PDB file of C-alpha atoms in Angstrom:
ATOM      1  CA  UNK H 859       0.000   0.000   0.000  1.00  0.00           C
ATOM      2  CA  UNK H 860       1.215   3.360  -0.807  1.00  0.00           C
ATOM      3  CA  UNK H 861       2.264   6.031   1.816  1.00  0.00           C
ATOM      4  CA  UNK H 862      -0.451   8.877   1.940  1.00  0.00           C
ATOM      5  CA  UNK H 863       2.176  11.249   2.239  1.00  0.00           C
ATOM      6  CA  UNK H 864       5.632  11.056   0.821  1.00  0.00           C
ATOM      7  CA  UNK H 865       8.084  14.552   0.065  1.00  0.00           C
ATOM      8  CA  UNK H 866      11.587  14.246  -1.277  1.00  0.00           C
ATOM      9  CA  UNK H 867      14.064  17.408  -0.823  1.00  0.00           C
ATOM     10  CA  UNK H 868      10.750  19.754  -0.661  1.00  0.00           C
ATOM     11  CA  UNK H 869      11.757  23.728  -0.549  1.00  0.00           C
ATOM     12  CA  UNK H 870       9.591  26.561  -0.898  1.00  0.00           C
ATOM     13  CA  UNK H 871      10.075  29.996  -1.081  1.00  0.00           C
ATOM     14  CA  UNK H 872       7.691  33.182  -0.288  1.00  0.00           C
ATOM     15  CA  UNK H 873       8.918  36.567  -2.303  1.00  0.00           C
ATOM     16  CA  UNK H 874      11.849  34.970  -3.376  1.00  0.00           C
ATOM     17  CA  UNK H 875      12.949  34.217   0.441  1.00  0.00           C
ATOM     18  CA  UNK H 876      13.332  30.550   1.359  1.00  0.00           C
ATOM     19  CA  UNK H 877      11.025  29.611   4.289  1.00  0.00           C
ATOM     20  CA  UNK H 878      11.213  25.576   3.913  1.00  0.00           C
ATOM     21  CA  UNK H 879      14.614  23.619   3.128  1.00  0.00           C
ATOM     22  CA  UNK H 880      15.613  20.439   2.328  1.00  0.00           C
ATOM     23  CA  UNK H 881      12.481  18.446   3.830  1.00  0.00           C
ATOM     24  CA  UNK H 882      12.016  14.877   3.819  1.00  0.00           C
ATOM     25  CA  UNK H 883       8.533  13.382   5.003  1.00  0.00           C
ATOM     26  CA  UNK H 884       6.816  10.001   4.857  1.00  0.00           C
ATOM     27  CA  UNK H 885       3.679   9.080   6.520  1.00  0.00           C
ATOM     28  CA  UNK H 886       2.523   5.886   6.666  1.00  0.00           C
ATOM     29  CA  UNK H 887      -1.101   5.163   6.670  1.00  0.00           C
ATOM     30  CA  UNK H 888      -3.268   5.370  10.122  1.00  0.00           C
ATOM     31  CA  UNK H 889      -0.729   7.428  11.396  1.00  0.00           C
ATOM     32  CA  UNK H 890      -1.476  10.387  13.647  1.00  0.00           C
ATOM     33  CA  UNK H 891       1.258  12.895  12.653  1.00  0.00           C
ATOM     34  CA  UNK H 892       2.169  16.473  15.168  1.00  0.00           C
ATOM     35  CA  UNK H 893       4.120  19.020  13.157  1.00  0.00           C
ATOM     36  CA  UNK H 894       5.281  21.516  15.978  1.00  0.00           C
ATOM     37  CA  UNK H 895       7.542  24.302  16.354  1.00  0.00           C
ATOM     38  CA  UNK H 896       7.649  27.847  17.286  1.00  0.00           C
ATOM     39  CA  UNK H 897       5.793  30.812  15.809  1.00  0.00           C
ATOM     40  CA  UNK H 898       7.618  31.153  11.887  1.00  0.00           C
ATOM     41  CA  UNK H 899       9.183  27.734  12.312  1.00  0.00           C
ATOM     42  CA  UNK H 900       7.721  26.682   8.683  1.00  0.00           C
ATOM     43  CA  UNK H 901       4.935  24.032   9.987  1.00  0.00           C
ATOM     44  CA  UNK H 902       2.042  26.048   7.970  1.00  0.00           C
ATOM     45  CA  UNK H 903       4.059  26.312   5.641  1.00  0.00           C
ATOM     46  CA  UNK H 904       4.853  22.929   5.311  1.00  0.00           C
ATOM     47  CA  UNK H 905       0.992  21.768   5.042  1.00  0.00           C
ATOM     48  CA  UNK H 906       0.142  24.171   2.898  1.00  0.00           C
ATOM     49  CA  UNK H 907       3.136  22.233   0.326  1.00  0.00           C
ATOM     50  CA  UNK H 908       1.576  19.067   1.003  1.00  0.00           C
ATOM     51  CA  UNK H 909      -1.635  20.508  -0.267  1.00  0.00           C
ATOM     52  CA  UNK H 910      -0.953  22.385  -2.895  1.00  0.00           C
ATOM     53  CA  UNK H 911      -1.563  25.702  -1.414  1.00  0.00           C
ATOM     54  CA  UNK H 912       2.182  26.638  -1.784  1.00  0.00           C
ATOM     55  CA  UNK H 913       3.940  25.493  -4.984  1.00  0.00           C
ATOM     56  CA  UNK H 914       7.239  23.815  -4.060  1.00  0.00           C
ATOM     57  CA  UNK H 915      10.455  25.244  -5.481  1.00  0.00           C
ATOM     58  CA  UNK H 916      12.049  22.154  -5.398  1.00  0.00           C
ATOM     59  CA  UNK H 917      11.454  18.303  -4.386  1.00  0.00           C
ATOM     60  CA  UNK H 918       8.964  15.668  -5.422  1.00  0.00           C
ATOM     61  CA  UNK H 919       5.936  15.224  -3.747  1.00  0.00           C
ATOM     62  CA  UNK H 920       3.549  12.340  -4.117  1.00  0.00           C
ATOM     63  CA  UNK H 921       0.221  11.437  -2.246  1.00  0.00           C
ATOM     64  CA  UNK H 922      -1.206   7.849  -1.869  1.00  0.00           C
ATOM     65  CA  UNK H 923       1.692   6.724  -4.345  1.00  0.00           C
ATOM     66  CA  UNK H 924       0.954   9.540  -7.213  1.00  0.00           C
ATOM     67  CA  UNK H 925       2.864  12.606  -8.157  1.00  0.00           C
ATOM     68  CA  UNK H 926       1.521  15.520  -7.065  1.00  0.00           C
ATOM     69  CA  UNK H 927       0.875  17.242 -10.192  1.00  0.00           C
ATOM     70  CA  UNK H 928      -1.243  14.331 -11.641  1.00  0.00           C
ATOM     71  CA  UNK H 929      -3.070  13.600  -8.389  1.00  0.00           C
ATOM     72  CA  UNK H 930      -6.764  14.212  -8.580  1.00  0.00           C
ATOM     73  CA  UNK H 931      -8.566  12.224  -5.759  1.00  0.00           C
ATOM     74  CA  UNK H 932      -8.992  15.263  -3.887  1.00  0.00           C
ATOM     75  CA  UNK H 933     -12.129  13.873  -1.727  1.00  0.00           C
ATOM     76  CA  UNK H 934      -9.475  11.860  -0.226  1.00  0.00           C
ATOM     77  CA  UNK H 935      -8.266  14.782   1.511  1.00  0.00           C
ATOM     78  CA  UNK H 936      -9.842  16.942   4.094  1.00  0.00           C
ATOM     79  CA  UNK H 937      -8.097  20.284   4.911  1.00  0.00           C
ATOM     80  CA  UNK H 938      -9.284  22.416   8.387  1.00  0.00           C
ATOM     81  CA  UNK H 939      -8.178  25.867   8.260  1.00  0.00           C
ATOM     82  CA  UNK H 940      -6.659  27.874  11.819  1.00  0.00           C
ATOM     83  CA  UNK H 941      -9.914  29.771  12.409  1.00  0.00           C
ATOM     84  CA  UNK H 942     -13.271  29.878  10.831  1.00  0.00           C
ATOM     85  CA  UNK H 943     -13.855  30.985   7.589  1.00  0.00           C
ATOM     86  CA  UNK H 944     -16.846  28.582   6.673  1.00  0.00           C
ATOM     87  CA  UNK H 945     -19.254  30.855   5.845  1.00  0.00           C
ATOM     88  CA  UNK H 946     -17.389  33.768   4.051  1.00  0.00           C
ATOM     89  CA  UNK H 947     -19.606  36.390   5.464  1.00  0.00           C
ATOM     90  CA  UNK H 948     -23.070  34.513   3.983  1.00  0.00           C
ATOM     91  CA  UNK H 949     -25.414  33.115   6.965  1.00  0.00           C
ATOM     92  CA  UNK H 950     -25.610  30.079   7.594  1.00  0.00           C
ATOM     93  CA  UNK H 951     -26.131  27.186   9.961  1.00  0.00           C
ATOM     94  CA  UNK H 952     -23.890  24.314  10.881  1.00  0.00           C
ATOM     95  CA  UNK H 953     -25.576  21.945   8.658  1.00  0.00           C
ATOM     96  CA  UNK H 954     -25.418  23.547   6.064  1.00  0.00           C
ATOM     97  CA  UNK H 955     -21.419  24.185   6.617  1.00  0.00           C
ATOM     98  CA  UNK H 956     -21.060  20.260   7.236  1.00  0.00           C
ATOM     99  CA  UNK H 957     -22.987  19.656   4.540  1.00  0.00           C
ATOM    100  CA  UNK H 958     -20.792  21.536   2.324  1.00  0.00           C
ATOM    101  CA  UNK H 959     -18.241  19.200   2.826  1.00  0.00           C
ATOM    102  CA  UNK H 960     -19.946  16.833   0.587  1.00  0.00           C
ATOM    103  CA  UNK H 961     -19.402  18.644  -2.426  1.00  0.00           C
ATOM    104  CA  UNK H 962     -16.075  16.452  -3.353  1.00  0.00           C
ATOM    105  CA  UNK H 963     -18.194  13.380  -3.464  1.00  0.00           C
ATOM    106  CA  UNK H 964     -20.900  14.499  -5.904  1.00  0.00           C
ATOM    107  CA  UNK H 965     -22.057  16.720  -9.045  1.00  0.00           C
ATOM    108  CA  UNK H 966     -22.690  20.188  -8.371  1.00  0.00           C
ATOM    109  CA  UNK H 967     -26.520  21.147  -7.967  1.00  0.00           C
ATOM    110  CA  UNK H 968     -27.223  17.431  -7.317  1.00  0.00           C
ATOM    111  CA  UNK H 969     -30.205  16.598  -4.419  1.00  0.00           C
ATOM    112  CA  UNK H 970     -28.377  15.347  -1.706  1.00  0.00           C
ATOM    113  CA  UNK H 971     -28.544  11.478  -1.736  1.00  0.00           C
ATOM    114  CA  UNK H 972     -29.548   9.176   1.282  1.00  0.00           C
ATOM    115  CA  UNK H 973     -25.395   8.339   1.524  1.00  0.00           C
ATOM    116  CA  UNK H 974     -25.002  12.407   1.868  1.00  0.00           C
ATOM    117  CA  UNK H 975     -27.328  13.165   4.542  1.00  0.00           C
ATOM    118  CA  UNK H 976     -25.799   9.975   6.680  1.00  0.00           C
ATOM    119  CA  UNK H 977     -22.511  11.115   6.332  1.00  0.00           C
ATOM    120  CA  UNK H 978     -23.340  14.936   7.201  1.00  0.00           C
ATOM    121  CA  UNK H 979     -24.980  12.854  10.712  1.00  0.00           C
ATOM    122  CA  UNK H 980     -22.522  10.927  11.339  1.00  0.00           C
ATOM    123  CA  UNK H 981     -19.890  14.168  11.048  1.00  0.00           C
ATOM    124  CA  UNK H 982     -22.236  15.915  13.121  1.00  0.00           C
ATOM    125  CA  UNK H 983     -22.485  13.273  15.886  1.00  0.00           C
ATOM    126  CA  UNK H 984     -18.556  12.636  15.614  1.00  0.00           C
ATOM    127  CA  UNK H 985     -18.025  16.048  16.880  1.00  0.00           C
ATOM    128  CA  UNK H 986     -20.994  16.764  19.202  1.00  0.00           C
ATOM    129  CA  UNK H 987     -23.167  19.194  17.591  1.00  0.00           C
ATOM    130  CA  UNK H 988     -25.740  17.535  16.539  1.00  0.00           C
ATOM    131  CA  UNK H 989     -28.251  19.179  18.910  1.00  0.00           C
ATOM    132  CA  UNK H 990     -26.788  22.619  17.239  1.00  0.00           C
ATOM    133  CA  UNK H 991     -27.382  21.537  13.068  1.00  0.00           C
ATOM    134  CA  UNK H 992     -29.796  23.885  12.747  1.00  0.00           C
ATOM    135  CA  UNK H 993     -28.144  26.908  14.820  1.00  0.00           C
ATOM    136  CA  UNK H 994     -26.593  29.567  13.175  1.00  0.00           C
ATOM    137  CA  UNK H 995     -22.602  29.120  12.866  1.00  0.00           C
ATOM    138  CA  UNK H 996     -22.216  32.675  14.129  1.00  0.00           C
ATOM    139  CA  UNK H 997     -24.158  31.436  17.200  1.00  0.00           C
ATOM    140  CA  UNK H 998     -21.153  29.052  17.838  1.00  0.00           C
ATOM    141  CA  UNK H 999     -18.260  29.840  20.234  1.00  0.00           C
ATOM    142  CA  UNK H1000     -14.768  29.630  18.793  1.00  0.00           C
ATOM    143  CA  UNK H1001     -14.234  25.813  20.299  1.00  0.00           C
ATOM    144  CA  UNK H1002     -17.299  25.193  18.675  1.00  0.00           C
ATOM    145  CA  UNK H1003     -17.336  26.375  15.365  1.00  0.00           C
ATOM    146  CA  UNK H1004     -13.593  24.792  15.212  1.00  0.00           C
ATOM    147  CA  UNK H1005     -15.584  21.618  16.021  1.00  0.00           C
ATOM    148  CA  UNK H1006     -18.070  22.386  12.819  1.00  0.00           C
ATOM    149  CA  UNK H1007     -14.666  22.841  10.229  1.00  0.00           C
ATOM    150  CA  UNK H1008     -13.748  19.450  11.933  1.00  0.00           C
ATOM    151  CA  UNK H1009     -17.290  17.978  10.766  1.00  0.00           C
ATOM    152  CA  UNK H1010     -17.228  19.264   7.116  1.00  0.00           C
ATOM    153  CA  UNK H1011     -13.888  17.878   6.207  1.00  0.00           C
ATOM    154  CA  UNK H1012     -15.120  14.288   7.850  1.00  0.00           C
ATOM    155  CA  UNK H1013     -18.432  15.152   5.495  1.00  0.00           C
ATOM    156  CA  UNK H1014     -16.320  14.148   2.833  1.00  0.00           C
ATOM    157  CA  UNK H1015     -15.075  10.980   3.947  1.00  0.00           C
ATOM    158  CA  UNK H1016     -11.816  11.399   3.303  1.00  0.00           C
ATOM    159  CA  UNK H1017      -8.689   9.193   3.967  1.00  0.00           C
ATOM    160  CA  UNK H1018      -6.072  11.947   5.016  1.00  0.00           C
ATOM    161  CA  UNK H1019      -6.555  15.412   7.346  1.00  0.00           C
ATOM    162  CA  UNK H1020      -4.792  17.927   7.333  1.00  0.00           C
ATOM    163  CA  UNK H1021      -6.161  20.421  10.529  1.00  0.00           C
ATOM    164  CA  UNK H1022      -4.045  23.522  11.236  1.00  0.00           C
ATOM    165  CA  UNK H1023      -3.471  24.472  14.842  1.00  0.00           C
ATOM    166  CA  UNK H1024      -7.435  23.523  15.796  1.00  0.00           C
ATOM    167  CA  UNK H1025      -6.798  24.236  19.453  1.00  0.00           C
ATOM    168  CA  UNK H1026      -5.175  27.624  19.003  1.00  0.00           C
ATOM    169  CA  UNK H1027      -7.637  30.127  20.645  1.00  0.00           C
ATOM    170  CA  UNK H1028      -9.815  27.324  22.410  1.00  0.00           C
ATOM    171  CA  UNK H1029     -11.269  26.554  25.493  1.00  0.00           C
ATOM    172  CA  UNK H1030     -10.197  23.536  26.761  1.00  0.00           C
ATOM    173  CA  UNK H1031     -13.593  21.814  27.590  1.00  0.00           C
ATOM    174  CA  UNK H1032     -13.763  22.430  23.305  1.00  0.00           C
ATOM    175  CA  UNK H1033      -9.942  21.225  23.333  1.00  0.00           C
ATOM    176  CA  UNK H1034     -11.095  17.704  24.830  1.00  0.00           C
ATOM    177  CA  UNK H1035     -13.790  17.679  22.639  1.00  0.00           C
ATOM    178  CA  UNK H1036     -11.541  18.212  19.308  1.00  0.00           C
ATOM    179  CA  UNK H1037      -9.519  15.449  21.220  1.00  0.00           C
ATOM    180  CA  UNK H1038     -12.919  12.278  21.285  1.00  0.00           C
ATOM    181  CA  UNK H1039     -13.233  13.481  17.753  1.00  0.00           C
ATOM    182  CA  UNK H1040     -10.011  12.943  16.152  1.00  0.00           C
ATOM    183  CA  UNK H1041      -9.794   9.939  18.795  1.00  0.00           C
ATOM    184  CA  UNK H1042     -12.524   8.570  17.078  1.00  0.00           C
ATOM    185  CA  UNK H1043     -11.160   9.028  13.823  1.00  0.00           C
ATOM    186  CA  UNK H1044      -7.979   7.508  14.693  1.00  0.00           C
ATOM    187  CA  UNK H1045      -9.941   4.614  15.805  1.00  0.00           C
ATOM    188  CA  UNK H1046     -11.276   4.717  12.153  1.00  0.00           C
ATOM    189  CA  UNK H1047      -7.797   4.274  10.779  1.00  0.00           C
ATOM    190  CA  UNK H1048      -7.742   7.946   9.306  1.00  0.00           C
ATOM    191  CA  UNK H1049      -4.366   9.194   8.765  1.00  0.00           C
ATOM    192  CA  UNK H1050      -3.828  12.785  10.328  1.00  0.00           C
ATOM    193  CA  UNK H1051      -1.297  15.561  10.213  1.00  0.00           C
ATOM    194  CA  UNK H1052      -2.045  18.244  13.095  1.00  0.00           C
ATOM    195  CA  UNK H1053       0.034  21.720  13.094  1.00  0.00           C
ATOM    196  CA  UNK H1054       0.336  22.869  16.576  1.00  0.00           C
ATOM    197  CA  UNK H1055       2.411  24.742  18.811  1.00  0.00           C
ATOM    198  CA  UNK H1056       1.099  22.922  21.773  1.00  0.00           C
ATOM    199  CA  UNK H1057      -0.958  19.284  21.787  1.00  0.00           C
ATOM    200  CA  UNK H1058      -2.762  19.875  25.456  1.00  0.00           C
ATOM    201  CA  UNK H1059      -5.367  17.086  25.223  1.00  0.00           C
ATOM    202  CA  UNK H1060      -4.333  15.703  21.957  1.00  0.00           C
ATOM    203  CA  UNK H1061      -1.085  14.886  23.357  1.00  0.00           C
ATOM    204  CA  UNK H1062      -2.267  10.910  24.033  1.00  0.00           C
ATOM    205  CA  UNK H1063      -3.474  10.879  20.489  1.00  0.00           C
ATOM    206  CA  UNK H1064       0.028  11.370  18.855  1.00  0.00           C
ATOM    207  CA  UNK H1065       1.744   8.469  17.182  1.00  0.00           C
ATOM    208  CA  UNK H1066       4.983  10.692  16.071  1.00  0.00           C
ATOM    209  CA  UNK H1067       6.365  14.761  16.123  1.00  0.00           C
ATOM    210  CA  UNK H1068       7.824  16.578  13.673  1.00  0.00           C
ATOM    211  CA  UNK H1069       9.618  19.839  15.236  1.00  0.00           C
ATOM    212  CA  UNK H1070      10.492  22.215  13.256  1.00  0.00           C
ATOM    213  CA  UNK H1071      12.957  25.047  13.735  1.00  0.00           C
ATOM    214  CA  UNK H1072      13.961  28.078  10.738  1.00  0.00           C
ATOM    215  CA  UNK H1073      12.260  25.809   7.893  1.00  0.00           C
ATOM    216  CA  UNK H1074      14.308  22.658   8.483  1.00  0.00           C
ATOM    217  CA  UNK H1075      13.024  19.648  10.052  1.00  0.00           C
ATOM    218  CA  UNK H1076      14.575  19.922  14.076  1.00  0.00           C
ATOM    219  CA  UNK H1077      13.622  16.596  15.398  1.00  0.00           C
ATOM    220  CA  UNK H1078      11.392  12.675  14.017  1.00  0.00           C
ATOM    221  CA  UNK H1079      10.585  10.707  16.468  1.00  0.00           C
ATOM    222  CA  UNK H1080       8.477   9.702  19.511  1.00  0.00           C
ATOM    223  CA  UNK H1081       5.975  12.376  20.661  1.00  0.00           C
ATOM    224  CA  UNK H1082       7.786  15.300  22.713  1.00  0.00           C
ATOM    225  CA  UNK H1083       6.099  17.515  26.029  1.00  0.00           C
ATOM    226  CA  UNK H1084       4.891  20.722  24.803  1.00  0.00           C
ATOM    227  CA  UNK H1085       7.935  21.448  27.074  1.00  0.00           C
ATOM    228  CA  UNK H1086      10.455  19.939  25.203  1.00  0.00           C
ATOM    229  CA  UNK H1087       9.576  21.351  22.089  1.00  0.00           C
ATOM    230  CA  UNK H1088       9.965  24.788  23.617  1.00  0.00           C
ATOM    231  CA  UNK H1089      13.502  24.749  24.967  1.00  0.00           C
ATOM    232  CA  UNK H1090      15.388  27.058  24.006  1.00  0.00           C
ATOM    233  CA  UNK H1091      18.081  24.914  23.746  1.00  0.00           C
ATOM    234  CA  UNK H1092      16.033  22.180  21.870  1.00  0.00           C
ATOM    235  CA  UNK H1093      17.427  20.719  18.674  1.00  0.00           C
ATOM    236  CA  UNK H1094      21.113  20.479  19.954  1.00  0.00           C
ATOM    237  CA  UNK H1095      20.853  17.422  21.709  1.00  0.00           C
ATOM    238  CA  UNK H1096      18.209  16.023  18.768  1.00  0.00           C
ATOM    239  CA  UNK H1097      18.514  14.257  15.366  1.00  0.00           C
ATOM    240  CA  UNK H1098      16.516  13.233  12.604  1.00  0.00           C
ATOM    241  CA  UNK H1099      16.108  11.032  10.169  1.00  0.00           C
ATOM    242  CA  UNK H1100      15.641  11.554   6.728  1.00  0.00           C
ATOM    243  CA  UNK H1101      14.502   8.367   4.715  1.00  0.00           C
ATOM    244  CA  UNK H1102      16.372   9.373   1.249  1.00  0.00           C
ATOM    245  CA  UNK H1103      18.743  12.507   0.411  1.00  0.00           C
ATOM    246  CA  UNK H1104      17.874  12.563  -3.459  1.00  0.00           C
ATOM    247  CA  UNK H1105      16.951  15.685  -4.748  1.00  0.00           C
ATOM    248  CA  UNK H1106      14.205  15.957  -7.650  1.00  0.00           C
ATOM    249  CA  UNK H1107      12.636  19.170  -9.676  1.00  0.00           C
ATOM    250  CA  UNK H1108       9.373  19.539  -9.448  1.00  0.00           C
ATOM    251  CA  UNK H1109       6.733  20.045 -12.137  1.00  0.00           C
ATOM    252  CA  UNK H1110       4.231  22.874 -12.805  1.00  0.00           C
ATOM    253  CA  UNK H1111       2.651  23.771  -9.951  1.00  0.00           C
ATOM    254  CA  UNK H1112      -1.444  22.631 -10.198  1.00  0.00           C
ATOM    255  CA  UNK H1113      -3.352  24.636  -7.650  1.00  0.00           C
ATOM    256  CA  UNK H1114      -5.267  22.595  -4.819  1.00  0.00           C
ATOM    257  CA  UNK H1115      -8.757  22.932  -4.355  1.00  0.00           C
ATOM    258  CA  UNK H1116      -8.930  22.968  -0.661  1.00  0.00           C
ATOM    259  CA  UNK H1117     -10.241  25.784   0.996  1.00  0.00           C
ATOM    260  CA  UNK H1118      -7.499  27.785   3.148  1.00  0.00           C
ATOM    261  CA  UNK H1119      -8.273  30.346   5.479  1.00  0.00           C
ATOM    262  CA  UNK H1120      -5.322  32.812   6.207  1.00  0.00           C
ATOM    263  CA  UNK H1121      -1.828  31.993   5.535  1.00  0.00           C
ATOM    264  CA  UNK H1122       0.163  31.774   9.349  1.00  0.00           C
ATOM    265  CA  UNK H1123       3.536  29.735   8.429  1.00  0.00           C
TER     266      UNK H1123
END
C-alpha cells in the first residue's frame, strides 16, 4: 500500500525568500502525525506544500503513491483551516457548513442522496453538535465552530486530514472535545497531520512529532512535552532522520482545491 504522504528534498520559497529547506517526510497510513515548532518555524508552511496551497520550489511530492501534479482524488483529503472561515460572510447554519463538505463526493446542484445526509450525521455526531445543526454558525463559540470545520472535512469521507493548529484560541472543555473526535477518527484508521504549537489534550493521540525550527526539520521521532519542544536549547541534543537525500525538480505547480483560510507559516 502506498504512503499517503511522501516529500523528497521539498523547498519553498515566499517573495523569493526561502522559508522551507531540504524536507524529507513520509507518513505511513493510520498514522497520527504532530508538526510543531515555534511561531515562523515553517509548519504552515509545510501543510500548505503538502496541499498544494504553496507550490514547491524544489522536491517531489507524491500522495497515496501519485505525483503531485497528476493527483486528482482530492475527496481523499480533508483540509481544516486555523480559524473559521466557513461561511465567508453569507449566513448560515452548521448543517449547512457540514454539509458543504460533501461537495467532493458528488455533481454540483445534485439533491443530496440518502449516503449524503448519513454522512453529514454521522460528522455531526462525531463532533458533538448535533443538537446545534440547525443553529446559526455565528451562534457558535470559537471551540465550537472549530468543532463544525472538523465535521465538514469528515463530510467528505476522506482518507487523510490535514487540521491547522485547531486548538489555538480554544477553550479547553472544546480542546477535549476536538480530542474524542479525532480519537474517534484515529480509531477509524484515518491518517492525520495536526500543526500545533502545543498538543494539550491531543497529546495521548500522537503516534509521532515533527519539530520544526527556521524551515528545516529539528527533530522525528516519539511524541515530545509541549515542554520539550519549547527549549530554548532544543534541537542540539536532537537528530533526525531523513529516509532518502535525493533531490528531484518539481513540475508545474497545479493549484489545490482545498479551501485555506489565512496563511500563518
Amino acid at each position: 500500500m502506498s504512503s499517503p504522504i511522501e516529500l523528497v528534498g521539498g523547498a519553498v520559497a515566499i517573495g523569493g525568500r526561502p522559508i522551507l529547506r531540504s524536507i524529507d517526510l513520509r507518513v505511513e497510513s493510520g498514522e497520527f502525525l504532530a508538526l510543531m515548532g515555534a511561531n515562523g518555524s515553517g509548519k504552515s508552511t509545510l501543510v500548505r506544500a503538502l496541499t498544494g496551497l504553496r507550490p514547491l520550489a524544489t522536491g517531489s511530492l507524491r500522495l497515496f503513491g501519485t505525483p503531485f501534479d497528476e493527483f486528482d482524488a482530492w475527496h481523499r483529503i480533508g483540509f481544516v483551516p486555523q480559524r473559521m472561515g466557513a461561511t465567508s460572510g453569507v449566513p448560515a447554519s452548521v448543517w449547512e457548513v457540514v454539509a458543504s463538505g460533501r461537495l467532493t463526493r458528488r455533481r454540483l446542484l445534485r439533491p443530496l442522496s440518502r449516503s449524503d445526509k448519513a454522512a453529514i450525521a454521522d460528522a455531526l455526531a462525531v463532533v458533538g453538535l448535533t443538537e446545534r445543526a440547525r443553529d446559526g454558525v455565528a451562534q457558535l463559540s470559537g471551540g465550537q465552530q472549530q468543532r463544525a470545520l472538523i465535521a465538514r472535512a469528515l463530510a467528505g469521507e476522506p482518507d487523510l486530514f490535514f487540521l491547522d493548529e485547531p486548538t489555538a484560541g480554544v477553550d479547553l472543555p472544546n480542546q477535549q472535545a476536538l480530542a474524542e473526535a479525532l480519537g474517534e477518527l484515529k480509531r477509524r484508521g484515518a491518517t492525520i497531520v495536526l500543526v500545533a504549537h502545543e498538543l494539550g489534550p491531543l497529546a495521548d493521540l500522537v503516534d509521532r512529532a515533527i519539530v520544526m525550527r527556521h524551515g528545516r526539520v529539528a527533530y522525528d521521532g516519539p511524541p515530545l512535552a509541549d515542554h520539550e519542544v519549547h527549549d530554548p536549547a532544543f534541537g542540539e541534543g536532537h537528530t533526525h532522520h531523513h529516509p532518502s537525500s535525493r533531490r528531484h525538480d518539481h513540475a508545474p505547480h497545479v493549484a489545490s482545491p482545498l479551501d485555506v483560510a489565512g496563511e500563518a507559516r
